[in-house]
PDB file of C-alpha atoms in Angstrom:
ATOM      1  CA  MET D   1     -11.240  46.139  32.299  1.00  0.00           C
ATOM      2  CA  THR D   2     -13.441  44.713  35.004  1.00  0.00           C
ATOM      3  CA  GLU D   3     -16.862  43.195  34.871  1.00  0.00           C
ATOM      4  CA  THR D   4     -19.452  43.563  37.551  1.00  0.00           C
ATOM      5  CA  VAL D   5     -22.114  41.056  38.309  1.00  0.00           C
ATOM      6  CA  MET D   6     -25.483  42.522  39.212  1.00  0.00           C
ATOM      7  CA  MET D   7     -27.370  40.447  41.713  1.00  0.00           C
ATOM      8  CA  PRO D   8     -31.061  41.147  42.228  1.00  0.00           C
ATOM      9  CA  THR D   9     -31.924  42.770  45.548  1.00  0.00           C
ATOM     10  CA  HIS D  10     -35.199  40.910  45.920  1.00  0.00           C
ATOM     11  CA  ARG D  11     -35.792  37.201  45.704  1.00  0.00           C
ATOM     12  CA  ALA D  12     -37.569  36.172  42.557  1.00  0.00           C
ATOM     13  CA  PRO D  13     -40.519  33.900  43.184  1.00  0.00           C
ATOM     14  CA  ARG D  14     -39.559  30.297  42.619  1.00  0.00           C
ATOM     15  CA  GLN D  15     -41.329  28.423  39.902  1.00  0.00           C
ATOM     16  CA  THR D  16     -43.139  25.545  41.463  1.00  0.00           C
ATOM     17  CA  GLY D  17     -44.157  23.175  38.713  1.00  0.00           C
ATOM     18  CA  ARG D  18     -45.897  19.906  39.203  1.00  0.00           C
ATOM     19  CA  PHE D  19     -43.745  16.872  39.839  1.00  0.00           C
ATOM     20  CA  ILE D  20     -43.896  14.491  36.888  1.00  0.00           C
ATOM     21  CA  PRO D  21     -41.976  11.214  37.147  1.00  0.00           C
ATOM     22  CA  PRO D  22     -39.783  10.140  34.213  1.00  0.00           C
ATOM     23  CA  LEU D  23     -42.085   9.349  31.289  1.00  0.00           C
ATOM     24  CA  LEU D  24     -39.710   6.755  29.857  1.00  0.00           C
ATOM     25  CA  VAL D  25     -40.821   4.476  32.666  1.00  0.00           C
ATOM     26  CA  VAL D  26     -43.913   3.772  30.500  1.00  0.00           C
ATOM     27  CA  PRO D  27     -42.025   1.902  27.728  1.00  0.00           C
ATOM     28  CA  PHE D  28     -39.776   0.301  30.384  1.00  0.00           C
ATOM     29  CA  VAL D  29     -42.768  -1.178  32.187  1.00  0.00           C
ATOM     30  CA  LEU D  30     -44.544  -2.086  28.932  1.00  0.00           C
ATOM     31  CA  TYR D  31     -41.450  -3.900  27.672  1.00  0.00           C
ATOM     32  CA  ASN D  32     -41.113  -5.916  30.861  1.00  0.00           C
ATOM     33  CA  VAL D  33     -44.804  -6.792  31.112  1.00  0.00           C
ATOM     34  CA  ILE D  34     -45.030  -7.877  27.485  1.00  0.00           C
ATOM     35  CA  ALA D  35     -41.651  -9.666  27.419  1.00  0.00           C
ATOM     36  CA  PHE D  36     -42.196 -11.689  30.569  1.00  0.00           C
ATOM     37  CA  LEU D  37     -45.958 -12.311  30.380  1.00  0.00           C
ATOM     38  CA  PHE D  38     -46.612 -12.705  26.657  1.00  0.00           C
ATOM     39  CA  TYR D  39     -43.231 -13.657  25.159  1.00  0.00           C
ATOM     40  CA  ALA D  40     -42.112 -15.928  28.041  1.00  0.00           C
ATOM     41  CA  GLY D  41     -38.856 -14.023  28.517  1.00  0.00           C
ATOM     42  CA  SER D  42     -37.753 -14.413  24.892  1.00  0.00           C
ATOM     43  CA  PRO D  43     -36.535 -11.283  23.103  1.00  0.00           C
ATOM     44  CA  ALA D  44     -37.455 -12.840  19.734  1.00  0.00           C
ATOM     45  CA  GLY D  45     -41.142 -11.998  20.242  1.00  0.00           C
ATOM     46  CA  TRP D  46     -40.556  -8.320  19.460  1.00  0.00           C
ATOM     47  CA  SER D  47     -40.192  -9.116  15.750  1.00  0.00           C
ATOM     48  CA  GLN D  48     -43.734 -10.477  15.521  1.00  0.00           C
ATOM     49  CA  GLY D  49     -45.954  -8.454  13.230  1.00  0.00           C
ATOM     50  CA  LEU D  50     -48.858  -6.569  14.743  1.00  0.00           C
ATOM     51  CA  PHE D  51     -50.560  -5.310  11.599  1.00  0.00           C
ATOM     52  CA  LEU D  52     -49.963  -4.389   7.949  1.00  0.00           C
ATOM     53  CA  ILE D  53     -50.504  -0.985   6.400  1.00  0.00           C
ATOM     54  CA  PRO D  54     -51.004  -0.988   2.611  1.00  0.00           C
ATOM     55  CA  MET D  55     -48.837   1.629   0.933  1.00  0.00           C
ATOM     56  CA  VAL D  56     -49.517   3.537  -2.289  1.00  0.00           C
ATOM     57  CA  SER D  57     -46.624   1.665  -3.919  1.00  0.00           C
ATOM     58  CA  GLY D  58     -48.568  -1.580  -3.511  1.00  0.00           C
ATOM     59  CA  THR D  59     -46.254  -2.978  -0.832  1.00  0.00           C
ATOM     60  CA  ASP D  60     -47.484  -3.680   2.680  1.00  0.00           C
ATOM     61  CA  TRP D  61     -45.690  -2.007   5.584  1.00  0.00           C
ATOM     62  CA  ALA D  62     -45.404  -4.480   8.454  1.00  0.00           C
ATOM     63  CA  ILE D  63     -45.479  -2.932  11.928  1.00  0.00           C
ATOM     64  CA  THR D  64     -43.905  -5.139  14.592  1.00  0.00           C
ATOM     65  CA  ALA D  65     -44.424  -5.016  18.329  1.00  0.00           C
ATOM     66  CA  GLY D  66     -40.899  -3.632  18.735  1.00  0.00           C
ATOM     67  CA  ASP D  67     -41.542  -0.855  16.219  1.00  0.00           C
ATOM     68  CA  PHE D  68     -44.697   0.150  18.054  1.00  0.00           C
ATOM     69  CA  LEU D  69     -42.930   0.241  21.428  1.00  0.00           C
ATOM     70  CA  LEU D  70     -40.091   2.330  19.977  1.00  0.00           C
ATOM     71  CA  VAL D  71     -42.596   4.877  18.674  1.00  0.00           C
ATOM     72  CA  ILE D  72     -44.058   5.101  22.182  1.00  0.00           C
ATOM     73  CA  GLY D  73     -40.527   5.583  23.546  1.00  0.00           C
ATOM     74  CA  ILE D  74     -39.741   8.365  21.059  1.00  0.00           C
ATOM     75  CA  ILE D  75     -42.939  10.195  21.966  1.00  0.00           C
ATOM     76  CA  MET D  76     -42.105   9.896  25.683  1.00  0.00           C
ATOM     77  CA  LEU D  77     -38.548  11.133  24.987  1.00  0.00           C
ATOM     78  CA  PHE D  78     -39.957  14.216  23.263  1.00  0.00           C
ATOM     79  CA  PHE D  79     -42.079  15.063  26.298  1.00  0.00           C
ATOM     80  CA  GLU D  80     -39.101  14.395  28.610  1.00  0.00           C
ATOM     81  CA  VAL D  81     -36.956  16.908  26.708  1.00  0.00           C
ATOM     82  CA  VAL D  82     -39.763  19.483  26.799  1.00  0.00           C
ATOM     83  CA  LYS D  83     -40.226  18.784  30.516  1.00  0.00           C
ATOM     84  CA  SER D  84     -36.510  19.320  31.188  1.00  0.00           C
ATOM     85  CA  THR D  85     -36.787  22.968  30.111  1.00  0.00           C
ATOM     86  CA  ASN D  86     -38.715  23.759  33.304  1.00  0.00           C
ATOM     87  CA  SER D  87     -36.491  25.022  36.066  1.00  0.00           C
ATOM     88  CA  GLY D  88     -37.987  24.500  39.457  1.00  0.00           C
ATOM     89  CA  ARG D  89     -37.397  22.696  42.694  1.00  0.00           C
ATOM     90  CA  ASN D  90     -38.689  19.447  41.264  1.00  0.00           C
ATOM     91  CA  SER D  91     -36.331  19.437  38.287  1.00  0.00           C
ATOM     92  CA  ILE D  92     -33.356  18.110  40.272  1.00  0.00           C
ATOM     93  CA  VAL D  93     -35.427  15.233  41.648  1.00  0.00           C
ATOM     94  CA  GLU D  94     -36.758  14.491  38.165  1.00  0.00           C
ATOM     95  CA  HIS D  95     -33.192  14.400  36.785  1.00  0.00           C
ATOM     96  CA  MET D  96     -32.125  12.033  39.557  1.00  0.00           C
ATOM     97  CA  LEU D  97     -35.062   9.728  38.838  1.00  0.00           C
ATOM     98  CA  SER D  98     -34.217   9.777  35.132  1.00  0.00           C
ATOM     99  CA  MET D  99     -30.676   8.722  36.023  1.00  0.00           C
ATOM    100  CA  LEU D 100     -32.008   5.890  38.200  1.00  0.00           C
ATOM    101  CA  LEU D 101     -34.247   4.769  35.336  1.00  0.00           C
ATOM    102  CA  PHE D 102     -31.256   4.680  32.989  1.00  0.00           C
ATOM    103  CA  VAL D 103     -29.323   2.611  35.542  1.00  0.00           C
ATOM    104  CA  ALA D 104     -32.291   0.209  35.763  1.00  0.00           C
ATOM    105  CA  PHE D 105     -32.296  -0.072  31.950  1.00  0.00           C
ATOM    106  CA  LEU D 106     -28.544  -0.754  31.939  1.00  0.00           C
ATOM    107  CA  ILE D 107     -28.653  -3.376  34.701  1.00  0.00           C
ATOM    108  CA  GLU D 108     -31.553  -5.200  33.077  1.00  0.00           C
ATOM    109  CA  PHE D 109     -29.882  -5.050  29.654  1.00  0.00           C
ATOM    110  CA  LEU D 110     -26.720  -6.630  31.048  1.00  0.00           C
ATOM    111  CA  LEU D 111     -28.331  -9.234  33.311  1.00  0.00           C
ATOM    112  CA  ALA D 112     -31.734 -10.260  31.925  1.00  0.00           C
ATOM    113  CA  GLY D 113     -31.987 -12.454  28.853  1.00  0.00           C
ATOM    114  CA  ALA D 114     -35.367 -10.979  27.911  1.00  0.00           C
ATOM    115  CA  ALA D 115     -33.725  -7.559  27.547  1.00  0.00           C
ATOM    116  CA  ALA D 116     -31.146  -8.751  25.011  1.00  0.00           C
ATOM    117  CA  SER D 117     -32.884  -7.153  22.059  1.00  0.00           C
ATOM    118  CA  SER D 118     -32.399  -4.136  19.844  1.00  0.00           C
ATOM    119  CA  VAL D 119     -35.727  -2.763  21.031  1.00  0.00           C
ATOM    120  CA  PHE D 120     -34.605  -2.698  24.658  1.00  0.00           C
ATOM    121  CA  PHE D 121     -31.176  -1.330  23.696  1.00  0.00           C
ATOM    122  CA  LEU D 122     -32.755   1.573  21.795  1.00  0.00           C
ATOM    123  CA  LEU D 123     -35.077   2.305  24.723  1.00  0.00           C
ATOM    124  CA  MET D 124     -31.995   2.351  26.973  1.00  0.00           C
ATOM    125  CA  VAL D 125     -30.286   4.813  24.597  1.00  0.00           C
ATOM    126  CA  MET D 126     -33.396   7.007  24.794  1.00  0.00           C
ATOM    127  CA  ALA D 127     -33.085   6.979  28.593  1.00  0.00           C
ATOM    128  CA  LEU D 128     -29.421   8.004  28.283  1.00  0.00           C
ATOM    129  CA  ILE D 129     -30.339  10.849  25.918  1.00  0.00           C
ATOM    130  CA  ASP D 130     -32.981  11.950  28.425  1.00  0.00           C
ATOM    131  CA  VAL D 131     -30.390  12.107  31.222  1.00  0.00           C
ATOM    132  CA  VAL D 132     -27.794  13.977  29.152  1.00  0.00           C
ATOM    133  CA  ALA D 133     -30.344  16.379  27.629  1.00  0.00           C
ATOM    134  CA  GLY D 134     -31.931  17.082  31.008  1.00  0.00           C
ATOM    135  CA  PHE D 135     -28.665  18.013  32.673  1.00  0.00           C
ATOM    136  CA  THR D 136     -27.485  19.997  29.629  1.00  0.00           C
ATOM    137  CA  VAL D 137     -30.674  22.046  29.441  1.00  0.00           C
ATOM    138  CA  SER D 138     -30.602  22.666  33.205  1.00  0.00           C
ATOM    139  CA  ILE D 139     -26.979  23.820  33.184  1.00  0.00           C
ATOM    140  CA  THR D 140     -27.559  26.062  30.172  1.00  0.00           C
ATOM    141  CA  SER D 141     -30.648  27.676  31.665  1.00  0.00           C
ATOM    142  CA  ALA D 142     -28.936  28.114  35.047  1.00  0.00           C
ATOM    143  CA  GLY D 143     -26.093  29.984  33.343  1.00  0.00           C
ATOM    144  CA  ARG D 144     -28.573  32.404  31.814  1.00  0.00           C
ATOM    145  CA  ASP D 145     -30.127  33.205  35.180  1.00  0.00           C
ATOM    146  CA  VAL D 146     -27.039  35.220  36.182  1.00  0.00           C
ATOM    147  CA  THR D 147     -27.064  38.741  34.735  1.00  0.00           C
ATOM    148  CA  MET D 148     -23.688  40.202  33.811  1.00  0.00           C
ATOM    149  CA  ASN D 149     -23.048  43.863  33.098  1.00  0.00           C
TER     150      ASN D 149
END
């Protein structure tokens, strides 16, 4: 039993999407600006409360600066995963930039004292998930581009 692979005779038009840099650079830059300018390089500042939200139970929910930045990171990660479903010429460059951003997170986490916090670690994990998800989605969608008979 043999299988034949049918290759299209005409070239399909390439999808040319807009180039969008890695969105997780937003929380990376915000973390560094806030940590070095407002918290004087101390990772302890991320546990400071920003505001309280009264709950129905009567207890106040305290939102810290770190919690707020993690929510921003999760939102950016969602858009990164959605963005990785596009297959175009720019997707390889975007994946490479996401990898470079993860490497920047890792180097700063290991070498900078201001990055020694759970907030920064979780942002770094989000960058790793972005890299792995981006390559996984690209490989999966590339495998579906080949038509087998």
